[in-house]
Short mmCIF file of C-alpha atoms in Angstrom, two decimals:
data_model
loop_
_atom_site.label_atom_id
_atom_site.label_comp_id
_atom_site.label_asym_id
_atom_site.label_seq_id
_atom_site.Cartn_x
_atom_site.Cartn_y
_atom_site.Cartn_z
CA MET T 254 26.43 59.39 40.69
CA GLU T 255 24.48 59.40 37.45
CA HIS T 256 21.51 61.24 35.95
CA LEU T 257 20.45 59.77 32.63
CA GLU T 258 19.30 61.82 29.69
CA GLY T 259 15.61 62.57 29.90
CA TRP T 260 15.33 62.10 33.64
CA PRO T 261 13.38 64.69 35.68
CA ASP T 262 14.96 67.89 36.99
CA LEU T 263 17.09 67.30 40.05
CA ASN T 264 18.85 69.33 42.75
CA ILE T 265 21.57 67.74 44.88
CA ASP T 266 22.84 70.08 47.59
CA GLU T 267 25.21 67.74 49.35
CA ALA T 268 27.00 64.42 48.87
CA ARG T 269 29.01 62.82 51.64
CA ILE T 270 29.70 59.60 53.50
CA SER T 271 29.16 59.74 57.25
CA PHE T 272 30.79 57.38 59.71
CA LYS T 273 29.30 57.13 63.21
CA LEU T 274 31.63 55.57 65.76
CA HIS T 275 31.03 54.17 69.25
CA ASP T 276 30.96 57.09 71.66
CA ALA T 277 32.23 55.07 74.60
CA THR T 278 35.31 54.07 72.61
CA PHE T 279 36.35 57.11 70.58
CA ARG T 280 36.76 60.36 72.51
CA TYR T 281 39.92 61.88 71.01
CA MET T 282 39.66 63.66 67.64
CA ALA T 283 42.51 64.70 65.32
CA ILE T 284 42.09 67.07 62.38
CA SER T 285 45.62 68.43 61.96
CA ASP T 286 48.93 68.60 63.79
CA ASP T 287 47.65 71.38 66.03
CA ILE T 288 43.91 70.65 66.19
CA GLN T 289 43.61 67.54 68.35
CA ARG T 290 41.66 67.13 71.55
CA ILE T 291 39.43 65.14 73.87
CA MET T 292 35.88 65.78 72.66
CA PRO T 293 32.52 65.96 74.39
CA THR T 294 29.86 63.35 73.68
CA ALA T 295 26.58 63.77 71.86
CA ARG T 296 24.83 63.45 75.21
CA ASP T 297 26.99 66.25 76.59
CA ARG T 298 25.74 68.48 73.80
CA MET T 299 22.12 67.51 74.40
CA GLY T 300 22.45 68.71 77.99
CA GLY T 301 24.16 71.97 77.04
CA ARG T 302 22.83 75.41 76.19
CA VAL T 303 22.18 76.14 72.53
CA LEU T 304 23.75 79.43 71.46
CA ASP T 305 22.98 81.57 68.40
CA TYR T 306 22.33 78.51 66.24
CA LYS T 307 21.74 74.85 66.96
CA GLU T 308 25.20 73.63 65.98
CA ALA T 309 26.86 75.81 68.64
CA VAL T 310 26.37 74.56 72.20
CA LEU T 311 27.82 75.69 75.51
CA LEU T 312 28.73 72.62 77.58
CA THR T 313 27.12 73.13 81.00
CA ASN T 314 27.35 69.68 82.59
CA PRO T 315 29.55 67.42 80.46
CA SER T 316 30.55 63.92 81.51
CA ASN T 317 34.16 65.12 81.41
CA ALA T 318 34.25 67.98 83.90
CA THR T 319 37.31 69.54 82.26
CA LEU T 320 35.14 70.47 79.28
CA LYS T 321 32.60 72.45 81.29
CA GLY T 322 32.14 75.99 80.02
CA GLU T 323 33.53 75.30 76.54
CA VAL T 324 31.74 75.86 73.25
CA ASP T 325 31.37 72.97 70.84
CA ASP T 326 30.47 73.57 67.21
CA LYS T 327 31.19 71.25 64.29
CA TYR T 328 32.01 74.19 62.04
CA GLN T 329 35.04 75.00 64.17
CA TYR T 330 36.69 71.94 62.64
CA SER T 331 36.09 72.67 58.95
CA TYR T 332 39.08 72.68 56.64
CA ASP T 333 40.02 73.69 53.09
CA ASN T 334 40.19 70.82 50.61
CA LYS T 335 43.81 71.66 49.91
CA ASP T 336 44.81 71.22 53.55
CA CYS T 337 42.85 68.20 54.74
CA PHE T 338 43.61 64.73 53.42
CA VAL T 339 43.29 62.79 56.70
CA HIS T 340 41.25 63.20 59.86
CA GLY T 341 39.56 60.95 62.38
CA TRP T 342 39.31 59.56 65.88
CA ILE T 343 41.44 57.75 68.45
CA SER T 344 40.47 55.47 71.30
CA THR T 345 43.06 56.25 73.96
CA ASP T 346 41.89 53.30 76.08
CA ARG T 347 42.31 50.73 73.33
CA ASP T 348 45.05 52.54 71.41
CA ILE T 349 43.23 52.29 68.06
CA GLY T 350 42.47 54.87 65.41
CA PHE T 351 39.82 55.40 62.74
CA TRP T 352 40.76 57.62 59.81
CA VAL T 353 39.17 59.04 56.67
CA ILE T 354 41.85 59.49 54.01
CA THR T 355 41.10 61.38 50.80
CA PRO T 356 43.90 60.43 48.39
CA SER T 357 42.87 62.94 45.72
CA ASN T 358 40.71 66.03 45.50
CA GLU T 359 39.86 65.55 41.83
CA PHE T 360 36.29 64.54 42.66
CA ARG T 361 35.67 67.17 45.36
CA ALA T 362 33.78 70.28 44.28
CA GLY T 363 34.82 73.90 44.49
CA GLY T 364 38.57 73.55 44.12
CA PRO T 365 41.38 73.76 46.69
CA MET T 366 39.88 76.60 48.73
CA LYS T 367 36.50 74.98 49.29
CA ASN T 368 35.89 74.63 53.01
CA GLU T 369 34.20 71.43 54.21
CA LEU T 370 33.30 69.68 57.43
CA THR T 371 35.68 66.99 58.67
CA SER T 372 35.11 65.21 62.01
CA HIS T 373 32.99 66.37 64.93
CA VAL T 374 31.03 65.22 67.97
CA GLY T 375 29.12 62.01 67.40
CA PRO T 376 31.75 60.66 67.16
CA THR T 377 31.38 61.45 63.45
CA SER T 378 33.83 61.49 60.56
CA LEU T 379 32.81 62.70 57.12
CA ALA T 380 34.06 62.19 53.59
CA VAL T 381 32.49 65.25 51.95
CA PHE T 382 32.34 65.37 48.16
CA PHE T 383 30.39 68.62 47.96
CA SER T 384 28.14 70.76 50.13
CA ASP T 385 26.85 74.32 50.13
CA HIS T 386 28.75 75.16 53.32
CA TYR T 387 30.89 78.29 52.92
CA ALA T 388 29.54 78.79 49.42
CA GLY T 389 25.77 79.32 49.57
CA PRO T 390 22.57 77.62 48.45
CA ASN T 391 23.39 77.93 44.75
CA PHE T 392 26.35 75.62 45.23
CA GLY T 393 25.37 72.10 44.28
CA ILE T 394 24.26 69.95 41.37
CA ARG T 395 21.48 71.47 39.30
CA LEU T 396 20.20 69.26 36.48
CA ARG T 397 17.53 70.60 34.14
CA ASN T 398 15.73 69.68 30.94
CA GLY T 399 16.84 66.07 30.92
CA GLU T 400 20.56 66.88 31.13
CA PRO T 401 22.71 63.74 31.34
CA TRP T 402 25.41 63.81 34.02
CA LYS T 403 27.78 61.36 35.62
CA LYS T 404 30.55 61.71 38.17
CA VAL T 405 32.70 59.24 40.09
CA LEU T 406 33.02 60.23 43.74
CA GLY T 407 36.02 58.63 45.39
CA PRO T 408 37.39 56.18 46.19
CA VAL T 409 38.24 57.36 49.70
CA PHE T 410 40.37 55.20 51.98
CA ILE T 411 39.25 54.18 55.46
CA TYR T 412 42.23 53.32 57.61
CA LEU T 413 42.24 51.55 60.97
CA ASN T 414 45.44 51.45 62.97
CA SER T 415 46.58 50.39 66.42
CA GLY T 416 49.56 50.88 68.70
CA SER T 417 51.02 50.03 72.06
CA SER T 418 52.29 53.40 73.27
CA ASN T 419 48.95 54.86 74.40
CA LYS T 420 50.03 58.09 72.73
CA PRO T 421 47.61 59.68 70.26
CA SER T 422 50.57 61.28 68.51
CA THR T 423 51.85 57.84 67.47
CA LEU T 424 48.57 56.88 65.80
CA TRP T 425 48.26 60.30 64.20
CA ALA T 426 51.78 60.10 62.76
CA ASP T 427 51.03 56.66 61.37
CA ALA T 428 47.78 57.91 59.81
CA LYS T 429 49.64 60.76 58.09
CA GLU T 430 52.22 58.32 56.78
CA GLN T 431 49.46 56.11 55.40
CA MET T 432 47.85 59.15 53.80
CA GLN T 433 51.10 59.86 51.96
CA LYS T 434 51.17 56.28 50.69
CA GLU T 435 47.60 56.53 49.43
CA THR T 436 48.16 59.81 47.61
CA GLN T 437 51.18 58.31 45.89
CA LYS T 438 49.04 55.39 44.70
CA TRP T 439 46.54 57.69 42.99
CA PRO T 440 44.91 56.93 40.68
CA TYR T 441 44.18 53.55 42.23
CA ASP T 442 44.62 50.53 39.99
CA PHE T 443 41.88 48.35 41.51
CA PRO T 444 38.62 50.05 40.34
CA SER T 445 37.26 48.06 37.41
CA SER T 446 34.64 50.60 36.36
CA GLU T 447 35.12 52.08 32.91
CA ASP T 448 34.18 55.42 34.48
CA PHE T 449 37.37 55.42 36.54
CA PRO T 450 40.36 55.82 34.18
CA LEU T 451 43.59 54.18 35.27
CA ALA T 452 46.95 55.94 35.16
CA ASN T 453 47.71 55.02 31.53
CA LYS T 454 44.41 56.60 30.45
CA ARG T 455 45.24 59.98 31.95
CA GLY T 456 47.36 62.92 30.89
CA THR T 457 49.97 65.34 32.23
CA ILE T 458 50.42 69.06 31.74
CA THR T 459 53.48 71.18 32.54
CA GLY T 460 54.36 74.83 32.30
CA ARG T 461 55.67 77.90 34.04
CA LEU T 462 53.61 80.75 35.47
CA LEU T 463 55.06 84.26 35.51
CA VAL T 464 53.62 87.53 36.79
CA ARG T 465 53.83 90.81 34.89
CA ASP T 466 53.35 93.89 37.06
CA PRO T 467 55.52 96.79 35.82
CA TYR T 468 54.72 98.79 38.95
CA LEU T 469 56.55 96.16 41.01
CA SER T 470 59.26 95.03 38.60
CA GLN T 471 60.33 95.68 35.04
CA GLU T 472 61.11 91.98 34.76
CA LEU T 473 58.68 89.08 34.67
CA MET T 474 58.43 87.56 38.15
CA PRO T 475 58.07 83.82 38.83
CA ALA T 476 54.74 82.94 40.44
CA LYS T 477 56.07 81.26 43.57
CA SER T 478 53.85 78.71 45.34
CA ALA T 479 50.93 79.63 43.09
CA TYR T 480 47.99 77.27 42.81
CA VAL T 481 47.51 76.16 39.21
CA GLY T 482 44.62 73.94 38.24
CA LEU T 483 42.46 72.44 35.53
CA ALA T 484 38.70 72.79 35.93
CA PRO T 485 35.70 72.61 33.60
CA PRO T 486 35.61 75.47 31.07
CA GLY T 487 34.07 78.67 32.39
CA ASP T 488 34.64 82.30 33.23
CA VAL T 489 37.53 83.56 35.33
CA GLY T 490 37.17 82.17 38.85
CA SER T 491 34.20 79.95 37.95
CA TRP T 492 36.04 76.94 39.39
CA GLN T 493 34.96 78.16 42.85
CA MET T 494 31.36 77.22 42.08
CA ASP T 495 31.98 74.13 39.96
CA THR T 496 30.36 70.95 41.25
CA LYS T 497 29.63 68.86 38.17
CA GLY T 498 33.14 68.28 36.88
CA TYR T 499 36.59 67.19 38.03
CA GLN T 500 39.41 69.50 39.08
CA PHE T 501 43.18 68.92 39.18
CA TRP T 502 45.47 71.30 41.05
CA ASN T 503 49.08 71.62 42.08
CA GLN T 504 51.44 74.33 43.28
CA THR T 505 54.32 75.93 41.45
CA ASN T 506 57.86 75.77 42.76
CA GLU T 507 60.06 78.74 43.63
CA ASN T 508 60.65 79.44 39.94
CA GLY T 509 57.00 79.18 38.90
CA TYR T 510 57.20 75.75 37.26
CA PHE T 511 54.28 73.37 37.68
CA THR T 512 53.25 69.85 36.75
CA ILE T 513 49.70 68.50 36.97
CA ARG T 514 49.53 64.73 36.64
CA SER T 515 46.86 62.07 36.36
CA VAL T 516 44.33 64.28 34.60
CA ARG T 517 41.21 62.63 33.26
CA GLU T 518 40.42 62.87 29.57
CA GLY T 519 38.42 66.00 28.80
CA THR T 520 38.42 69.72 28.05
CA TYR T 521 39.47 72.13 30.79
CA SER T 522 40.23 75.72 31.60
CA LEU T 523 43.61 76.34 33.18
CA ASN T 524 43.27 78.60 36.22
CA ALA T 525 45.65 79.99 38.82
CA TRP T 526 46.08 82.38 41.68
CA VAL T 527 49.26 83.59 43.34
CA THR T 528 49.68 84.33 47.04
CA GLY T 529 50.72 87.94 47.31
CA VAL T 530 49.13 88.85 43.97
CA MET T 531 45.56 90.01 43.57
CA GLY T 532 43.01 88.36 41.31
CA ASP T 533 42.54 85.19 39.25
CA TYR T 534 44.38 83.97 36.17
CA LYS T 535 42.77 82.01 33.35
CA TYR T 536 44.63 80.77 30.30
CA GLU T 537 42.98 82.06 27.13
CA ILE T 538 42.79 78.65 25.41
CA ASP T 539 40.98 75.57 26.68
CA ILE T 540 43.18 72.55 27.35
CA VAL T 541 42.22 69.20 25.82
CA ILE T 542 43.54 66.17 27.66
CA SER T 543 43.58 62.80 25.91
CA PRO T 544 44.72 59.43 27.31
CA GLY T 545 48.50 59.42 27.75
CA SER T 546 48.95 63.02 26.58
CA GLN T 547 51.96 65.05 27.70
CA ILE T 548 51.21 68.75 27.18
CA GLN T 549 53.93 71.37 27.60
CA LEU T 550 52.54 74.88 27.77
CA GLY T 551 55.80 76.76 28.24
CA ASN T 552 55.66 80.21 29.83
CA LEU T 553 52.29 81.61 30.88
CA VAL T 554 52.09 85.27 31.92
CA TYR T 555 49.55 86.63 34.39
CA SER T 556 48.95 90.38 34.37
CA PRO T 557 46.99 91.01 37.57
CA PRO T 558 44.46 93.85 37.91
CA ARG T 559 46.41 97.10 38.06
CA ASN T 560 45.66 100.61 36.78
CA GLY T 561 48.35 102.62 38.51
CA PRO T 562 51.03 102.72 41.20
CA THR T 563 50.21 101.70 44.76
CA LEU T 564 49.59 104.71 46.97
CA TRP T 565 48.65 102.56 49.96
CA GLU T 566 47.44 99.08 50.73
CA ILE T 567 45.81 97.18 53.60
CA GLY T 568 46.49 93.48 54.09
CA ILE T 569 48.04 90.74 51.99
CA PRO T 570 46.34 89.39 48.86
CA ASP T 571 46.05 85.75 49.92
CA ARG T 572 42.24 85.22 49.72
CA THR T 573 41.88 85.22 53.52
CA PRO T 574 41.64 87.82 56.33
CA ALA T 575 44.11 85.85 58.46
CA GLU T 576 46.60 88.73 58.68
CA PHE T 577 44.06 91.10 60.24
CA TYR T 578 43.11 91.49 63.88
CA VAL T 579 41.20 88.50 65.21
CA PRO T 580 40.06 89.12 68.80
CA ASP T 581 39.99 86.69 71.67
CA PRO T 582 36.52 85.31 72.32
CA THR T 583 34.39 86.24 75.30
CA PRO T 584 35.90 84.21 78.19
CA GLU T 585 32.70 82.26 78.82
CA LEU T 586 32.39 81.26 75.12
CA ARG T 587 35.76 79.67 74.41
CA ASN T 588 36.98 76.51 72.81
CA HIS T 589 40.23 75.87 74.66
CA ILE T 590 42.01 74.27 71.71
CA PHE T 591 41.92 77.61 69.86
CA ILE T 592 43.24 79.81 72.66
CA ASN T 593 46.47 81.37 71.32
CA HIS T 594 45.99 79.30 68.16
CA LYS T 595 47.12 80.71 64.81
CA GLU T 596 43.55 80.26 63.55
CA LYS T 597 41.72 82.19 66.26
CA TYR T 598 38.88 82.91 63.86
CA ARG T 599 37.62 79.40 64.68
CA GLN T 600 36.40 80.65 68.05
CA TYR T 601 32.69 81.20 68.58
CA GLY T 602 30.97 84.58 68.82
CA LEU T 603 33.67 86.82 67.39
CA TRP T 604 31.05 88.78 65.43
CA ASP T 605 29.85 90.32 68.72
CA ARG T 606 33.37 91.18 69.79
CA TYR T 607 33.30 94.00 67.25
CA THR T 608 30.60 95.66 69.36
CA ASP T 609 32.75 95.21 72.47
CA LEU T 610 35.71 96.88 70.79
CA TYR T 611 33.72 99.58 68.97
CA PRO T 612 30.65 100.18 71.17
CA ASP T 613 29.89 103.69 69.88
CA GLN T 614 32.20 104.61 67.01
CA ASP T 615 33.20 102.45 64.05
CA LEU T 616 36.67 101.46 62.98
CA VAL T 617 38.94 104.23 61.71
CA TYR T 618 42.14 103.23 59.92
CA THR T 619 44.80 105.86 59.28
CA VAL T 620 47.26 104.98 56.53
CA GLY T 621 50.84 105.33 57.73
CA ILE T 622 49.88 105.16 61.39
CA SER T 623 47.53 102.22 61.84
CA ASP T 624 48.72 98.63 61.65
CA TYR T 625 46.36 96.25 59.88
CA LYS T 626 47.52 93.41 62.14
CA LYS T 627 46.16 95.28 65.15
CA ASP T 628 43.74 97.89 63.86
CA TRP T 629 41.76 96.22 61.07
CA PHE T 630 39.06 93.91 62.40
CA TYR T 631 39.00 90.63 60.49
CA ALA T 632 35.31 90.92 59.52
CA HIS T 633 33.19 93.93 58.63
CA VAL T 634 30.10 93.06 60.66
CA ASN T 635 27.14 94.84 62.23
CA ARG T 636 27.08 96.43 65.69
CA LYS T 637 24.74 95.11 68.35
CA THR T 638 22.95 98.05 69.94
CA THR T 639 22.59 98.00 73.72
CA SER T 640 19.25 99.79 73.76
CA THR T 641 17.34 97.62 71.28
CA ASN T 642 19.55 94.52 71.10
CA LYS T 643 19.36 94.78 67.32
CA TYR T 644 22.17 94.83 64.78
CA GLU T 645 22.86 98.04 62.89
CA ALA T 646 24.94 98.74 59.81
CA THR T 647 28.51 99.97 60.28
CA THR T 648 30.77 102.35 58.36
CA TRP T 649 34.54 101.98 58.42
CA GLN T 650 36.88 104.82 57.51
CA VAL T 651 40.24 104.76 55.79
CA SER T 652 42.01 108.12 56.12
CA PHE T 653 45.08 109.01 54.09
CA ASN T 654 47.07 111.99 52.87
CA LEU T 655 47.63 112.89 49.24
CA THR T 656 49.85 115.48 47.59
CA ASN T 657 49.75 116.77 44.03
CA VAL T 658 46.30 115.37 43.32
CA THR T 659 45.63 115.10 39.60
CA ASN T 660 42.11 116.45 39.18
CA SER T 661 41.88 115.21 35.63
CA GLY T 662 43.18 111.75 36.49
CA THR T 663 41.40 108.60 37.59
CA TYR T 664 42.48 106.79 40.73
CA THR T 665 41.52 103.19 41.48
CA LEU T 666 40.34 101.52 44.65
CA GLN T 667 40.85 97.75 44.51
CA ILE T 668 38.80 95.73 47.01
CA ALA T 669 39.28 91.97 47.25
CA LEU T 670 36.79 90.14 49.43
CA ALA T 671 37.47 86.81 51.10
CA SER T 672 33.83 86.32 52.09
CA ALA T 673 30.39 87.89 51.84
CA ASN T 674 27.09 87.03 53.46
CA TYR T 675 23.87 88.94 52.72
CA ALA T 676 26.10 92.00 52.50
CA GLU T 677 26.36 95.23 50.59
CA VAL T 678 29.50 97.36 50.67
CA GLN T 679 28.98 100.99 49.70
CA VAL T 680 31.98 103.21 48.95
CA ARG T 681 31.88 106.97 49.49
CA ILE T 682 34.71 109.40 48.98
CA ASN T 683 35.21 112.29 51.45
CA ASN T 684 31.47 112.54 52.19
CA PRO T 685 29.90 109.88 54.43
CA ASN T 686 26.43 111.36 53.86
CA ALA T 687 26.47 111.41 50.06
CA PRO T 688 23.02 110.17 49.00
CA ILE T 689 24.48 108.10 46.17
CA PRO T 690 27.66 106.11 46.89
CA ARG T 691 30.55 106.20 44.48
CA PHE T 692 30.19 102.43 44.24
CA THR T 693 28.07 99.65 45.69
CA THR T 694 28.48 95.91 45.43
CA ARG T 695 24.70 95.62 45.82
CA LEU T 696 23.50 92.58 47.73
CA ILE T 697 26.20 89.89 47.56
CA GLY T 698 27.09 86.55 49.08
CA ARG T 699 25.53 83.78 51.10
CA ASP T 700 28.62 81.84 52.17
CA ASN T 701 27.94 82.31 55.93
CA ALA T 702 31.64 82.07 56.74
CA ILE T 703 31.38 84.55 59.62
CA ALA T 704 28.92 82.41 61.58
CA ARG T 705 30.71 79.18 60.68
CA HIS T 706 34.14 80.34 61.82
CA GLY T 707 35.57 80.17 58.32
CA GLY T 708 38.83 81.80 57.36
CA HIS T 709 37.12 82.69 54.11
CA GLY T 710 34.18 81.93 51.87
CA LEU T 711 34.07 82.74 48.16
CA TYR T 712 36.59 85.18 46.69
CA SER T 713 35.53 88.27 44.74
CA LEU T 714 37.26 91.39 43.45
CA TYR T 715 36.03 94.92 42.72
CA SER T 716 37.93 97.65 40.86
CA ILE T 717 36.45 101.07 41.56
CA ASN T 718 37.32 104.21 39.61
CA VAL T 719 37.74 107.34 41.72
CA PRO T 720 37.86 110.65 39.80
CA GLY T 721 40.63 112.95 40.91
CA LEU T 722 38.04 115.71 41.34
CA GLN T 723 36.67 113.85 44.38
CA LEU T 724 40.06 113.94 46.10
CA VAL T 725 41.94 116.80 47.76
CA ASN T 726 45.49 117.63 48.65
CA GLY T 727 45.92 116.68 52.28
CA ARG T 728 43.60 114.45 54.30
CA ASN T 729 41.12 112.23 52.41
CA THR T 730 38.76 109.61 53.77
CA ILE T 731 37.18 106.61 52.09
CA TYR T 732 34.02 105.40 53.80
CA LEU T 733 33.20 101.68 53.55
CA LYS T 734 29.65 101.08 54.67
CA GLN T 735 28.27 97.58 55.11
CA SER T 736 24.71 98.77 54.72
CA ARG T 737 22.70 95.63 55.47
CA GLY T 738 21.86 95.61 59.16
CA GLY T 739 19.50 93.52 61.23
CA TYR T 740 21.45 90.28 61.44
CA PRO T 741 24.59 89.24 63.37
CA PHE T 742 26.10 87.21 60.54
CA THR T 743 25.72 89.78 57.78
CA GLY T 744 29.02 91.17 56.59
CA VAL T 745 32.17 90.73 54.58
CA MET T 746 35.73 89.69 55.20
CA TYR T 747 38.24 91.79 53.32
CA ASP T 748 41.19 90.03 51.77
CA TYR T 749 43.08 93.07 50.54
CA ILE T 750 42.49 96.75 49.73
CA ARG T 751 44.72 98.87 47.52
CA PHE T 752 44.51 102.48 46.36
CA GLU T 753 46.24 103.27 43.09
CA GLY T 754 47.25 106.53 41.48
CA PRO T 755 46.41 107.55 37.90
CA PRO T 756 48.31 105.55 35.28
CA GLU T 757 49.05 108.49 33.03
CA VAL T 758 51.04 110.29 35.70
CA TYR T 759 53.34 107.46 36.74
CA HIS T 760 54.21 105.57 33.57
#
């Protein structure tokens, strides 16, 4: 794609290649090892009942009677860039497969955690380069004032295979093997365009990422399985919203060492995040890659957000709400492939299950007694009122005991969000009716991950000072109010919450 200098202003919200297959031939879809199934047809959807939005349809009279009563929605099959390199369709009658293989994510926008559509009813398979799904309408290419811009999208590899076993698993295994071969070939050596640098025109960067958190260890800790990546220069975490440039990511090993190969020439920020550690890391110096360069950074140290010792915490800082309680769907609104699946959040209608579980009173979490795996709902959503059928704001409570409160000290409430959609989280301390909250996020987010069954949207982090004078010895309660009612898909997904004591007391 190219926009020459001086050309008119341009918005591009989405770029993808769509493959439409023969619906009488391809009925079996495979996205991952555990998301594979016989799919309904487009005609089945046309005859179904549209649910809360047009993409979600209840199958009322499908051509395959075993699918009757299931929900079909293309967003149930979205996947993070980092986890989806092959997906497609199988004809079980002819024992043939059609696969979209993405050998590299360097040209895909938003980094490893960007969620994109894959394959869905059509039969359709997509090679998505960027879209505003799970990010919001500001995600996309915005070119102004004659800005020149160019980006190579792809190549992607389309693979056709066949077998003789009449087992979808055989074709799927072969497609995964082919995907491995294609990723090992990257960068391809056949493109002749000067805009696609070959391997000898690219660079490599190595280093080691360590974590410094003296409240956990007096020693530097290796950042195990951290994601480390190069993205266009920007603020901390800006790679989430980057669409114009290229990104190159890899994971560290058990000792925190990383290597990022085949990097295009250019200037980049080095970014990282560590599962189990809150926040985003950004190296203080931009990295300049030249053809054939071999850059050794040595030890890099990430000091995550921390003001004091942990008094209590809810969840795991992994940028998702997956560890929290995800309910079963309403029985008449199920997708059978996700029953007892590890990713139950893919089911339809879970936003209304909060009302079923908390019809009158909102969630109350008691530190030391409650279990976030069972007692913390995966999304802070609105309640549907039975009298008016409207959605009202909800206030969650976190109750905890404190001893020896330091009135002169400052405590810290850390809130990491995995998603936000037209939401506002207000924080009040020990007084749910305080006219002015201690903190408010104000209106945030448009990633729509709740409606689209996403395990997350865009990550954000808030550090909130809590004066010791607002706390008491004994029982305290923090009130988290999602104040924007009126809509079923308004809300946030929490990634992790931590309450810290004053630093001056515990050093």
